Amino acid sequence: MNYFERAKFFKTKKRLGQNFLINPDVISAIIEKAEISPEDTVIEIGPGVGFVTEQLVKYAKKVIAIELDEEAVKELQKLDSPNLEIIHKDILKTDFSELTDEKVKIVANIPYYITSPIIAHLLGEVDDLNNKNRNLIKDIILMVQEEVALRMAADENSPSKQYGLLTILSQFWADVEVFKKVGRKSFYPAPKVNSALVKLVVREQPKLELSDYKHFRKTVKAAFSQRRKNIKNCLLHGGFLKENVQKSLAALNIDENIRGEKLSIETFGKLSEELLKNENPVSSKD
C-alpha cells in the first residue's frame, strides 16, 4: 500500500504540525505493540488522513478518532467504518468521560510542539490524584520526537539534559518503554528530527506514596528550575527556607552541591517529605 502517494494528495498544514506516518512497517509496529483485542475501545489522537485508523478499525471493537483539522476529518469520513467515531475537536479540550465509560487504549501521533501538554492531559500532573482521563486509560502508544522519548524514559543516570520534569511527569503515573526508533523518512512531509514510539502502561496508583503531592510537585519544580545550579540553590530559589533546606539535605545525606538531575524520583519523594516535616515540626508536648 503506497501511503506516500496517498499522502501527497492532502495539503498538510505546518501550523498544526502535520507529518503523516507513511511507513507501513512502523504502522504495523504500532498495531502489534498496542495489543488490541476485539473487546477494546481505542481513542486515536491526531489520526490525520487515517493511515493508522484504517488498521485500528480492523482489530478494535470501537475506534474514537479525535482530529482538529476539518479537512482531515473529511478524509477520515471516507473510511466509512461502522466501528469508527470521528470527533472534530482539540484533544486538550477533550474529556474522555464524555466519550466513553469504558477503559480505553490510546494511540497517538501528535504534533511535537504540544507533547508535554498532551501527556499532562492524559496522565494528569503528579499531584492530580483523580484525573478523569487517566482513570479511563489502560495504556498509551505515543509517537514523539526521539529526544523527547529519551527524556520520558530517562533516570538519574541518564545524560543530564534528558532527565527532568517531563521524566517525572511521564513516570509518576505510568511505566514507560521506548520500543522503536522512527526515521524522518517514515513521514510525509519529512520532519527535521527523528522520532520514536513510546508505550506507557498506566498505573492505578502513583509511583510514590506521599503525604503531600502538591509539596512534591513544588519540590521537583524547584529542583529543575535552574539547570546549572546545585540542589541547595535551586530549592532556595524555589522559596524553601535556607535552614530547612540544609537540615533536610543533611538528614538524607544529600550533597548540597549535587544537581537535581542526579536525584532519583524516589529520592525526590524522600526530600519532599523531609522538607515538609521541617516546615511543620510536630510541637513537643509537656
PDB file of C-alpha atoms in Angstrom:
ATOM      1  CA  MET A   1       0.000   0.000   0.000  1.00  0.00           C
ATOM      2  CA  ASN A   2       1.556   3.282  -1.135  1.00  0.00           C
ATOM      3  CA  TYR A   3       0.899   5.683   1.731  1.00  0.00           C
ATOM      4  CA  PHE A   4       3.302   8.218   0.219  1.00  0.00           C
ATOM      5  CA  GLU A   5       1.250   8.635  -2.958  1.00  0.00           C
ATOM      6  CA  ARG A   6      -1.947   8.946  -0.925  1.00  0.00           C
ATOM      7  CA  ALA A   7      -0.428  11.479   1.476  1.00  0.00           C
ATOM      8  CA  LYS A   8       0.719  13.740  -1.373  1.00  0.00           C
ATOM      9  CA  PHE A   9      -2.895  14.462  -2.321  1.00  0.00           C
ATOM     10  CA  PHE A  10      -3.522  16.118   1.033  1.00  0.00           C
ATOM     11  CA  LYS A  11      -2.263  19.622   1.685  1.00  0.00           C
ATOM     12  CA  THR A  12      -0.583  19.432   5.091  1.00  0.00           C
ATOM     13  CA  LYS A  13      -0.666  22.376   7.463  1.00  0.00           C
ATOM     14  CA  LYS A  14       2.618  23.342   9.076  1.00  0.00           C
ATOM     15  CA  ARG A  15       0.847  25.338  11.802  1.00  0.00           C
ATOM     16  CA  LEU A  16      -0.793  22.112  13.019  1.00  0.00           C
ATOM     17  CA  GLY A  17       2.479  20.177  12.982  1.00  0.00           C
ATOM     18  CA  GLN A  18       1.130  17.710  10.424  1.00  0.00           C
ATOM     19  CA  ASN A  19       3.539  14.959   9.382  1.00  0.00           C
ATOM     20  CA  PHE A  20       1.692  11.866   8.212  1.00  0.00           C
ATOM     21  CA  LEU A  21       3.140   8.459   9.004  1.00  0.00           C
ATOM     22  CA  ILE A  22       3.656   6.626   5.683  1.00  0.00           C
ATOM     23  CA  ASN A  23       5.912   3.726   6.680  1.00  0.00           C
ATOM     24  CA  PRO A  24       3.824   0.502   6.719  1.00  0.00           C
ATOM     25  CA  ASP A  25       6.364  -1.278   8.931  1.00  0.00           C
ATOM     26  CA  VAL A  26       6.024   1.411  11.607  1.00  0.00           C
ATOM     27  CA  ILE A  27       2.234   1.300  11.356  1.00  0.00           C
ATOM     28  CA  SER A  28       2.408  -2.472  11.836  1.00  0.00           C
ATOM     29  CA  ALA A  29       4.670  -1.984  14.879  1.00  0.00           C
ATOM     30  CA  ILE A  30       2.092   0.361  16.432  1.00  0.00           C
ATOM     31  CA  ILE A  31      -0.734  -2.121  15.896  1.00  0.00           C
ATOM     32  CA  GLU A  32       1.319  -5.020  17.261  1.00  0.00           C
ATOM     33  CA  LYS A  33       2.516  -3.166  20.368  1.00  0.00           C
ATOM     34  CA  ALA A  34      -0.974  -1.854  21.116  1.00  0.00           C
ATOM     35  CA  GLU A  35      -2.171  -5.469  21.546  1.00  0.00           C
ATOM     36  CA  ILE A  36      -5.724  -4.591  20.574  1.00  0.00           C
ATOM     37  CA  SER A  37      -8.434  -7.176  21.188  1.00  0.00           C
ATOM     38  CA  PRO A  38     -11.994  -7.294  19.751  1.00  0.00           C
ATOM     39  CA  GLU A  39     -13.232  -6.056  23.165  1.00  0.00           C
ATOM     40  CA  ASP A  40     -11.077  -2.901  23.141  1.00  0.00           C
ATOM     41  CA  THR A  41     -12.120   0.684  22.591  1.00  0.00           C
ATOM     42  CA  VAL A  42      -9.278   2.746  21.144  1.00  0.00           C
ATOM     43  CA  ILE A  43      -9.011   6.525  21.216  1.00  0.00           C
ATOM     44  CA  GLU A  44      -6.752   7.717  18.423  1.00  0.00           C
ATOM     45  CA  ILE A  45      -5.313  11.207  18.841  1.00  0.00           C
ATOM     46  CA  GLY A  46      -4.258  13.029  15.692  1.00  0.00           C
ATOM     47  CA  PRO A  47      -5.357  10.409  13.123  1.00  0.00           C
ATOM     48  CA  GLY A  48      -4.697  12.762  10.214  1.00  0.00           C
ATOM     49  CA  VAL A  49      -5.920  11.167   6.992  1.00  0.00           C
ATOM     50  CA  GLY A  50      -6.367   7.784   8.640  1.00  0.00           C
ATOM     51  CA  PHE A  51      -3.468   5.534   7.689  1.00  0.00           C
ATOM     52  CA  VAL A  52      -3.247   4.116  11.221  1.00  0.00           C
ATOM     53  CA  THR A  53      -7.002   4.450  11.733  1.00  0.00           C
ATOM     54  CA  GLU A  54      -7.840   2.089   8.883  1.00  0.00           C
ATOM     55  CA  GLN A  55      -5.743  -0.588  10.587  1.00  0.00           C
ATOM     56  CA  LEU A  56      -7.099   0.068  14.086  1.00  0.00           C
ATOM     57  CA  VAL A  57     -10.717  -0.464  12.986  1.00  0.00           C
ATOM     58  CA  LYS A  58      -9.820  -3.987  11.844  1.00  0.00           C
ATOM     59  CA  TYR A  59      -8.929  -5.068  15.387  1.00  0.00           C
ATOM     60  CA  ALA A  60     -10.852  -2.905  17.887  1.00  0.00           C
ATOM     61  CA  LYS A  61     -14.464  -3.045  18.943  1.00  0.00           C
ATOM     62  CA  LYS A  62     -14.578   0.720  18.501  1.00  0.00           C
ATOM     63  CA  VAL A  63     -12.180   3.476  17.432  1.00  0.00           C
ATOM     64  CA  ILE A  64     -12.788   7.071  18.511  1.00  0.00           C
ATOM     65  CA  ALA A  65     -10.637   9.329  16.321  1.00  0.00           C
ATOM     66  CA  ILE A  66     -10.071  12.849  17.668  1.00  0.00           C
ATOM     67  CA  GLU A  67      -8.880  15.241  14.964  1.00  0.00           C
ATOM     68  CA  LEU A  68      -8.601  19.047  14.991  1.00  0.00           C
ATOM     69  CA  ASP A  69      -8.208  19.656  11.244  1.00  0.00           C
ATOM     70  CA  GLU A  70     -11.537  19.901   9.425  1.00  0.00           C
ATOM     71  CA  GLU A  71     -10.086  18.778   6.094  1.00  0.00           C
ATOM     72  CA  ALA A  72      -8.523  15.712   7.709  1.00  0.00           C
ATOM     73  CA  VAL A  73     -11.906  14.914   9.269  1.00  0.00           C
ATOM     74  CA  LYS A  74     -13.414  14.826   5.765  1.00  0.00           C
ATOM     75  CA  GLU A  75     -10.750  12.308   4.705  1.00  0.00           C
ATOM     76  CA  LEU A  76     -11.433  10.177   7.775  1.00  0.00           C
ATOM     77  CA  GLN A  77     -15.125  10.101   6.957  1.00  0.00           C
ATOM     78  CA  LYS A  78     -14.293   8.359   3.671  1.00  0.00           C
ATOM     79  CA  LEU A  79     -13.256   5.278   5.681  1.00  0.00           C
ATOM     80  CA  ASP A  80     -16.954   4.719   6.354  1.00  0.00           C
ATOM     81  CA  SER A  81     -16.309   2.084   9.018  1.00  0.00           C
ATOM     82  CA  PRO A  82     -19.202   1.118  11.323  1.00  0.00           C
ATOM     83  CA  ASN A  83     -16.947   0.961  14.407  1.00  0.00           C
ATOM     84  CA  LEU A  84     -15.326   4.362  13.786  1.00  0.00           C
ATOM     85  CA  GLU A  85     -16.475   7.517  15.569  1.00  0.00           C
ATOM     86  CA  ILE A  86     -14.845  10.766  14.454  1.00  0.00           C
ATOM     87  CA  ILE A  87     -14.626  13.675  16.883  1.00  0.00           C
ATOM     88  CA  HIS A  88     -13.729  17.086  15.418  1.00  0.00           C
ATOM     89  CA  LYS A  89     -12.139  18.657  18.485  1.00  0.00           C
ATOM     90  CA  ASP A  90      -8.931  19.826  20.169  1.00  0.00           C
ATOM     91  CA  ILE A  91      -7.569  16.933  22.248  1.00  0.00           C
ATOM     92  CA  LEU A  92      -6.539  19.360  25.008  1.00  0.00           C
ATOM     93  CA  LYS A  93     -10.208  20.326  25.407  1.00  0.00           C
ATOM     94  CA  THR A  94     -11.499  16.763  25.358  1.00  0.00           C
ATOM     95  CA  ASP A  95     -12.832  14.976  28.426  1.00  0.00           C
ATOM     96  CA  PHE A  96     -12.722  11.235  27.720  1.00  0.00           C
ATOM     97  CA  SER A  97     -15.509  10.553  30.200  1.00  0.00           C
ATOM     98  CA  GLU A  98     -17.860  12.368  27.806  1.00  0.00           C
ATOM     99  CA  LEU A  99     -16.929   9.908  25.051  1.00  0.00           C
ATOM    100  CA  THR A 100     -16.988   6.572  26.861  1.00  0.00           C
ATOM    101  CA  ASP A 101     -17.350   4.956  30.261  1.00  0.00           C
ATOM    102  CA  GLU A 102     -15.093   2.031  29.312  1.00  0.00           C
ATOM    103  CA  LYS A 103     -11.368   1.643  29.820  1.00  0.00           C
ATOM    104  CA  VAL A 104      -9.580   2.609  26.609  1.00  0.00           C
ATOM    105  CA  LYS A 105      -6.276   2.248  24.819  1.00  0.00           C
ATOM    106  CA  ILE A 106      -4.702   5.374  23.353  1.00  0.00           C
ATOM    107  CA  VAL A 107      -2.830   5.565  20.055  1.00  0.00           C
ATOM    108  CA  ALA A 108      -1.405   8.998  19.329  1.00  0.00           C
ATOM    109  CA  ASN A 109       0.693  10.563  16.589  1.00  0.00           C
ATOM    110  CA  ILE A 110       0.739  14.076  17.958  1.00  0.00           C
ATOM    111  CA  PRO A 111       2.172  17.476  16.966  1.00  0.00           C
ATOM    112  CA  TYR A 112       5.539  17.541  18.692  1.00  0.00           C
ATOM    113  CA  TYR A 113       5.191  21.121  19.904  1.00  0.00           C
ATOM    114  CA  ILE A 114       2.399  20.144  22.316  1.00  0.00           C
ATOM    115  CA  THR A 115       3.810  16.820  23.565  1.00  0.00           C
ATOM    116  CA  SER A 116       4.134  17.834  27.227  1.00  0.00           C
ATOM    117  CA  PRO A 117       0.642  19.379  27.476  1.00  0.00           C
ATOM    118  CA  ILE A 118      -0.874  16.259  25.892  1.00  0.00           C
ATOM    119  CA  ILE A 119       0.961  13.922  28.298  1.00  0.00           C
ATOM    120  CA  ALA A 120      -0.260  16.059  31.208  1.00  0.00           C
ATOM    121  CA  HIS A 121      -3.780  15.971  29.758  1.00  0.00           C
ATOM    122  CA  LEU A 122      -3.708  12.165  29.501  1.00  0.00           C
ATOM    123  CA  LEU A 123      -1.969  11.327  32.777  1.00  0.00           C
ATOM    124  CA  GLY A 124      -2.569  14.359  34.971  1.00  0.00           C
ATOM    125  CA  GLU A 125       0.118  16.212  36.892  1.00  0.00           C
ATOM    126  CA  VAL A 126       1.933  14.447  39.736  1.00  0.00           C
ATOM    127  CA  ASP A 127      -0.456  15.924  42.286  1.00  0.00           C
ATOM    128  CA  ASP A 128      -3.597  15.144  40.261  1.00  0.00           C
ATOM    129  CA  LEU A 129      -4.710  12.053  42.165  1.00  0.00           C
ATOM    130  CA  ASN A 130      -8.062  11.592  40.476  1.00  0.00           C
ATOM    131  CA  ASN A 131      -7.587  12.624  36.865  1.00  0.00           C
ATOM    132  CA  LYS A 132     -10.694  11.691  34.850  1.00  0.00           C
ATOM    133  CA  ASN A 133      -8.803  10.934  31.640  1.00  0.00           C
ATOM    134  CA  ARG A 134      -6.140   8.787  33.302  1.00  0.00           C
ATOM    135  CA  ASN A 135      -8.765   6.787  35.161  1.00  0.00           C
ATOM    136  CA  LEU A 136     -10.131   5.589  31.816  1.00  0.00           C
ATOM    137  CA  ILE A 137      -6.807   4.708  30.158  1.00  0.00           C
ATOM    138  CA  LYS A 138      -5.155   1.269  30.130  1.00  0.00           C
ATOM    139  CA  ASP A 139      -2.108   2.188  28.085  1.00  0.00           C
ATOM    140  CA  ILE A 140      -0.816   4.650  25.506  1.00  0.00           C
ATOM    141  CA  ILE A 141       1.171   4.225  22.287  1.00  0.00           C
ATOM    142  CA  LEU A 142       2.735   7.599  21.560  1.00  0.00           C
ATOM    143  CA  MET A 143       4.804   8.837  18.615  1.00  0.00           C
ATOM    144  CA  VAL A 144       7.121  11.610  19.782  1.00  0.00           C
ATOM    145  CA  GLN A 145      10.375  13.262  18.841  1.00  0.00           C
ATOM    146  CA  GLU A 146      13.254  10.880  19.657  1.00  0.00           C
ATOM    147  CA  GLU A 147      14.826  13.383  22.047  1.00  0.00           C
ATOM    148  CA  VAL A 148      11.523  13.631  23.914  1.00  0.00           C
ATOM    149  CA  ALA A 149      11.186   9.842  24.084  1.00  0.00           C
ATOM    150  CA  LEU A 150      14.609   9.627  25.730  1.00  0.00           C
ATOM    151  CA  ARG A 151      13.547  12.286  28.246  1.00  0.00           C
ATOM    152  CA  MET A 152      10.362  10.403  29.075  1.00  0.00           C
ATOM    153  CA  ALA A 153      12.264   7.166  29.763  1.00  0.00           C
ATOM    154  CA  ALA A 154      15.331   8.696  31.460  1.00  0.00           C
ATOM    155  CA  ASP A 155      16.562   8.249  35.025  1.00  0.00           C
ATOM    156  CA  GLU A 156      19.134   9.906  37.263  1.00  0.00           C
ATOM    157  CA  ASN A 157      21.933   8.018  35.475  1.00  0.00           C
ATOM    158  CA  SER A 158      20.971   9.349  32.044  1.00  0.00           C
ATOM    159  CA  PRO A 159      22.691  12.358  30.436  1.00  0.00           C
ATOM    160  CA  SER A 160      21.642  15.424  32.414  1.00  0.00           C
ATOM    161  CA  LYS A 161      19.694  17.031  29.565  1.00  0.00           C
ATOM    162  CA  GLN A 162      17.391  14.010  29.360  1.00  0.00           C
ATOM    163  CA  TYR A 163      16.267  13.682  32.981  1.00  0.00           C
ATOM    164  CA  GLY A 164      13.880  16.350  34.161  1.00  0.00           C
ATOM    165  CA  LEU A 165      10.289  17.406  34.754  1.00  0.00           C
ATOM    166  CA  LEU A 166       8.967  15.514  31.695  1.00  0.00           C
ATOM    167  CA  THR A 167      10.611  12.335  33.026  1.00  0.00           C
ATOM    168  CA  ILE A 168       8.843  12.620  36.343  1.00  0.00           C
ATOM    169  CA  LEU A 169       5.530  13.645  34.752  1.00  0.00           C
ATOM    170  CA  SER A 170       5.648  10.574  32.489  1.00  0.00           C
ATOM    171  CA  GLN A 171       6.846   8.012  35.016  1.00  0.00           C
ATOM    172  CA  PHE A 172       4.825   9.100  38.041  1.00  0.00           C
ATOM    173  CA  TRP A 173       1.631   7.656  36.597  1.00  0.00           C
ATOM    174  CA  ALA A 174       2.950   5.172  34.020  1.00  0.00           C
ATOM    175  CA  ASP A 175       5.624   2.619  33.202  1.00  0.00           C
ATOM    176  CA  VAL A 176       7.499   3.978  30.174  1.00  0.00           C
ATOM    177  CA  GLU A 177       9.125   1.963  27.375  1.00  0.00           C
ATOM    178  CA  VAL A 178      10.748   3.332  24.208  1.00  0.00           C
ATOM    179  CA  PHE A 179      10.222   0.457  21.786  1.00  0.00           C
ATOM    180  CA  LYS A 180      11.066   1.709  18.291  1.00  0.00           C
ATOM    181  CA  LYS A 181      13.102   4.490  16.720  1.00  0.00           C
ATOM    182  CA  VAL A 182      11.492   6.008  13.640  1.00  0.00           C
ATOM    183  CA  GLY A 183      13.474   7.825  10.942  1.00  0.00           C
ATOM    184  CA  ARG A 184      12.295  11.079   9.421  1.00  0.00           C
ATOM    185  CA  LYS A 185      11.672   9.440   6.013  1.00  0.00           C
ATOM    186  CA  SER A 186       8.836   7.486   7.618  1.00  0.00           C
ATOM    187  CA  PHE A 187       6.710  10.649   7.396  1.00  0.00           C
ATOM    188  CA  TYR A 188       5.315  12.942   4.747  1.00  0.00           C
ATOM    189  CA  PRO A 189       6.368  15.663   4.771  1.00  0.00           C
ATOM    190  CA  ALA A 190       9.580  14.534   6.445  1.00  0.00           C
ATOM    191  CA  PRO A 191      10.219  16.366   9.746  1.00  0.00           C
ATOM    192  CA  LYS A 192      13.628  17.767  10.617  1.00  0.00           C
ATOM    193  CA  VAL A 193      14.072  15.360  13.537  1.00  0.00           C
ATOM    194  CA  ASN A 194      13.949  11.618  14.142  1.00  0.00           C
ATOM    195  CA  SER A 195      11.081  10.158  16.121  1.00  0.00           C
ATOM    196  CA  ALA A 196      10.402   7.239  18.439  1.00  0.00           C
ATOM    197  CA  LEU A 197       7.470   5.168  19.633  1.00  0.00           C
ATOM    198  CA  VAL A 198       6.805   5.012  23.357  1.00  0.00           C
ATOM    199  CA  LYS A 199       4.444   2.769  25.296  1.00  0.00           C
ATOM    200  CA  LEU A 200       3.068   3.982  28.621  1.00  0.00           C
ATOM    201  CA  VAL A 201       1.255   1.450  30.799  1.00  0.00           C
ATOM    202  CA  VAL A 202      -0.872   3.500  33.164  1.00  0.00           C
ATOM    203  CA  ARG A 203      -0.611   2.883  36.911  1.00  0.00           C
ATOM    204  CA  GLU A 204      -3.613   2.627  39.185  1.00  0.00           C
ATOM    205  CA  GLN A 205      -1.540   4.177  41.980  1.00  0.00           C
ATOM    206  CA  PRO A 206       1.202   6.838  41.728  1.00  0.00           C
ATOM    207  CA  LYS A 207       4.825   5.770  41.697  1.00  0.00           C
ATOM    208  CA  LEU A 208       5.345   7.073  45.242  1.00  0.00           C
ATOM    209  CA  GLU A 209       3.182   7.101  48.339  1.00  0.00           C
ATOM    210  CA  LEU A 210       3.474  10.593  49.797  1.00  0.00           C
ATOM    211  CA  SER A 211       1.735  12.647  52.449  1.00  0.00           C
ATOM    212  CA  ASP A 212       1.520  15.774  50.263  1.00  0.00           C
ATOM    213  CA  TYR A 213       1.671  15.515  46.457  1.00  0.00           C
ATOM    214  CA  LYS A 214       1.435  19.262  45.878  1.00  0.00           C
ATOM    215  CA  HIS A 215       4.531  19.692  48.012  1.00  0.00           C
ATOM    216  CA  PHE A 216       6.316  17.020  45.962  1.00  0.00           C
ATOM    217  CA  ARG A 217       5.428  18.867  42.764  1.00  0.00           C
ATOM    218  CA  LYS A 218       6.749  22.107  44.271  1.00  0.00           C
ATOM    219  CA  THR A 219       9.995  20.379  45.303  1.00  0.00           C
ATOM    220  CA  VAL A 220      10.611  18.838  41.895  1.00  0.00           C
ATOM    221  CA  LYS A 221       9.728  22.023  40.040  1.00  0.00           C
ATOM    222  CA  ALA A 222      12.202  23.966  42.172  1.00  0.00           C
ATOM    223  CA  ALA A 223      14.935  21.340  41.696  1.00  0.00           C
ATOM    224  CA  PHE A 224      14.827  21.679  37.909  1.00  0.00           C
ATOM    225  CA  SER A 225      14.150  25.413  37.755  1.00  0.00           C
ATOM    226  CA  GLN A 226      17.795  26.353  37.221  1.00  0.00           C
ATOM    227  CA  ARG A 227      19.714  23.591  35.483  1.00  0.00           C
ATOM    228  CA  ARG A 228      23.191  24.889  36.190  1.00  0.00           C
ATOM    229  CA  LYS A 229      22.667  25.413  39.913  1.00  0.00           C
ATOM    230  CA  ASN A 230      23.007  22.854  42.663  1.00  0.00           C
ATOM    231  CA  ILE A 231      20.065  21.382  44.540  1.00  0.00           C
ATOM    232  CA  LYS A 232      20.500  23.681  47.528  1.00  0.00           C
ATOM    233  CA  ASN A 233      20.386  26.882  45.477  1.00  0.00           C
ATOM    234  CA  CYS A 234      17.504  25.616  43.344  1.00  0.00           C
ATOM    235  CA  LEU A 235      15.421  24.900  46.441  1.00  0.00           C
ATOM    236  CA  LEU A 236      16.254  28.304  47.913  1.00  0.00           C
ATOM    237  CA  HIS A 237      15.256  29.936  44.637  1.00  0.00           C
ATOM    238  CA  GLY A 238      12.033  27.905  44.757  1.00  0.00           C
ATOM    239  CA  GLY A 239      11.019  29.524  48.038  1.00  0.00           C
ATOM    240  CA  PHE A 240      12.255  26.974  50.595  1.00  0.00           C
ATOM    241  CA  LEU A 241      13.883  28.345  53.749  1.00  0.00           C
ATOM    242  CA  LYS A 242      17.660  28.003  53.973  1.00  0.00           C
ATOM    243  CA  GLU A 243      17.644  26.361  57.387  1.00  0.00           C
ATOM    244  CA  ASN A 244      15.089  23.766  56.309  1.00  0.00           C
ATOM    245  CA  VAL A 245      16.925  23.022  53.068  1.00  0.00           C
ATOM    246  CA  GLN A 246      20.241  22.472  54.832  1.00  0.00           C
ATOM    247  CA  LYS A 247      18.641  20.358  57.557  1.00  0.00           C
ATOM    248  CA  SER A 248      16.703  18.200  55.090  1.00  0.00           C
ATOM    249  CA  LEU A 249      19.637  17.578  52.754  1.00  0.00           C
ATOM    250  CA  ALA A 250      21.845  16.662  55.718  1.00  0.00           C
ATOM    251  CA  ALA A 251      19.252  14.267  57.117  1.00  0.00           C
ATOM    252  CA  LEU A 252      19.174  12.375  53.799  1.00  0.00           C
ATOM    253  CA  ASN A 253      22.950  12.571  53.240  1.00  0.00           C
ATOM    254  CA  ILE A 254      22.419  14.507  50.006  1.00  0.00           C
ATOM    255  CA  ASP A 255      25.375  16.644  48.941  1.00  0.00           C
ATOM    256  CA  GLU A 256      24.287  20.298  48.793  1.00  0.00           C
ATOM    257  CA  ASN A 257      26.313  20.739  45.598  1.00  0.00           C
ATOM    258  CA  ILE A 258      24.682  17.936  43.635  1.00  0.00           C
ATOM    259  CA  ARG A 259      22.333  18.908  40.831  1.00  0.00           C
ATOM    260  CA  GLY A 260      18.687  17.907  40.761  1.00  0.00           C
ATOM    261  CA  GLU A 261      19.084  15.679  37.710  1.00  0.00           C
ATOM    262  CA  LYS A 262      21.266  13.325  39.762  1.00  0.00           C
ATOM    263  CA  LEU A 263      18.495  12.542  42.259  1.00  0.00           C
ATOM    264  CA  SER A 264      16.128   9.641  41.592  1.00  0.00           C
ATOM    265  CA  ILE A 265      12.365  10.079  41.705  1.00  0.00           C
ATOM    266  CA  GLU A 266      12.370   8.077  44.956  1.00  0.00           C
ATOM    267  CA  THR A 267      14.971  10.421  46.468  1.00  0.00           C
ATOM    268  CA  PHE A 268      12.887  13.420  45.451  1.00  0.00           C
ATOM    269  CA  GLY A 269       9.997  11.830  47.315  1.00  0.00           C
ATOM    270  CA  LYS A 270      12.081  11.474  50.473  1.00  0.00           C
ATOM    271  CA  LEU A 271      13.404  15.015  50.104  1.00  0.00           C
ATOM    272  CA  SER A 272       9.890  16.442  49.728  1.00  0.00           C
ATOM    273  CA  GLU A 273       8.725  14.610  52.841  1.00  0.00           C
ATOM    274  CA  GLU A 274      11.781  15.760  54.822  1.00  0.00           C
ATOM    275  CA  LEU A 275      11.309  19.381  53.757  1.00  0.00           C
ATOM    276  CA  LEU A 276       7.648  19.171  54.693  1.00  0.00           C
ATOM    277  CA  LYS A 277       8.494  17.707  58.102  1.00  0.00           C
ATOM    278  CA  ASN A 278      10.960  20.511  58.801  1.00  0.00           C
ATOM    279  CA  GLU A 279       8.493  23.148  57.638  1.00  0.00           C
ATOM    280  CA  ASN A 280       5.856  21.784  60.004  1.00  0.00           C
ATOM    281  CA  PRO A 281       7.673  20.347  63.036  1.00  0.00           C
ATOM    282  CA  VAL A 282       5.472  18.494  65.485  1.00  0.00           C
ATOM    283  CA  SER A 283       5.189  20.602  68.613  1.00  0.00           C
ATOM    284  CA  SER A 284       6.523  18.830  71.671  1.00  0.00           C
ATOM    285  CA  LYS A 285       4.090  18.018  74.478  1.00  0.00           C
ATOM    286  CA  ASP A 286       4.739  18.843  78.122  1.00  0.00           C
TER     287      ASP A 286
END
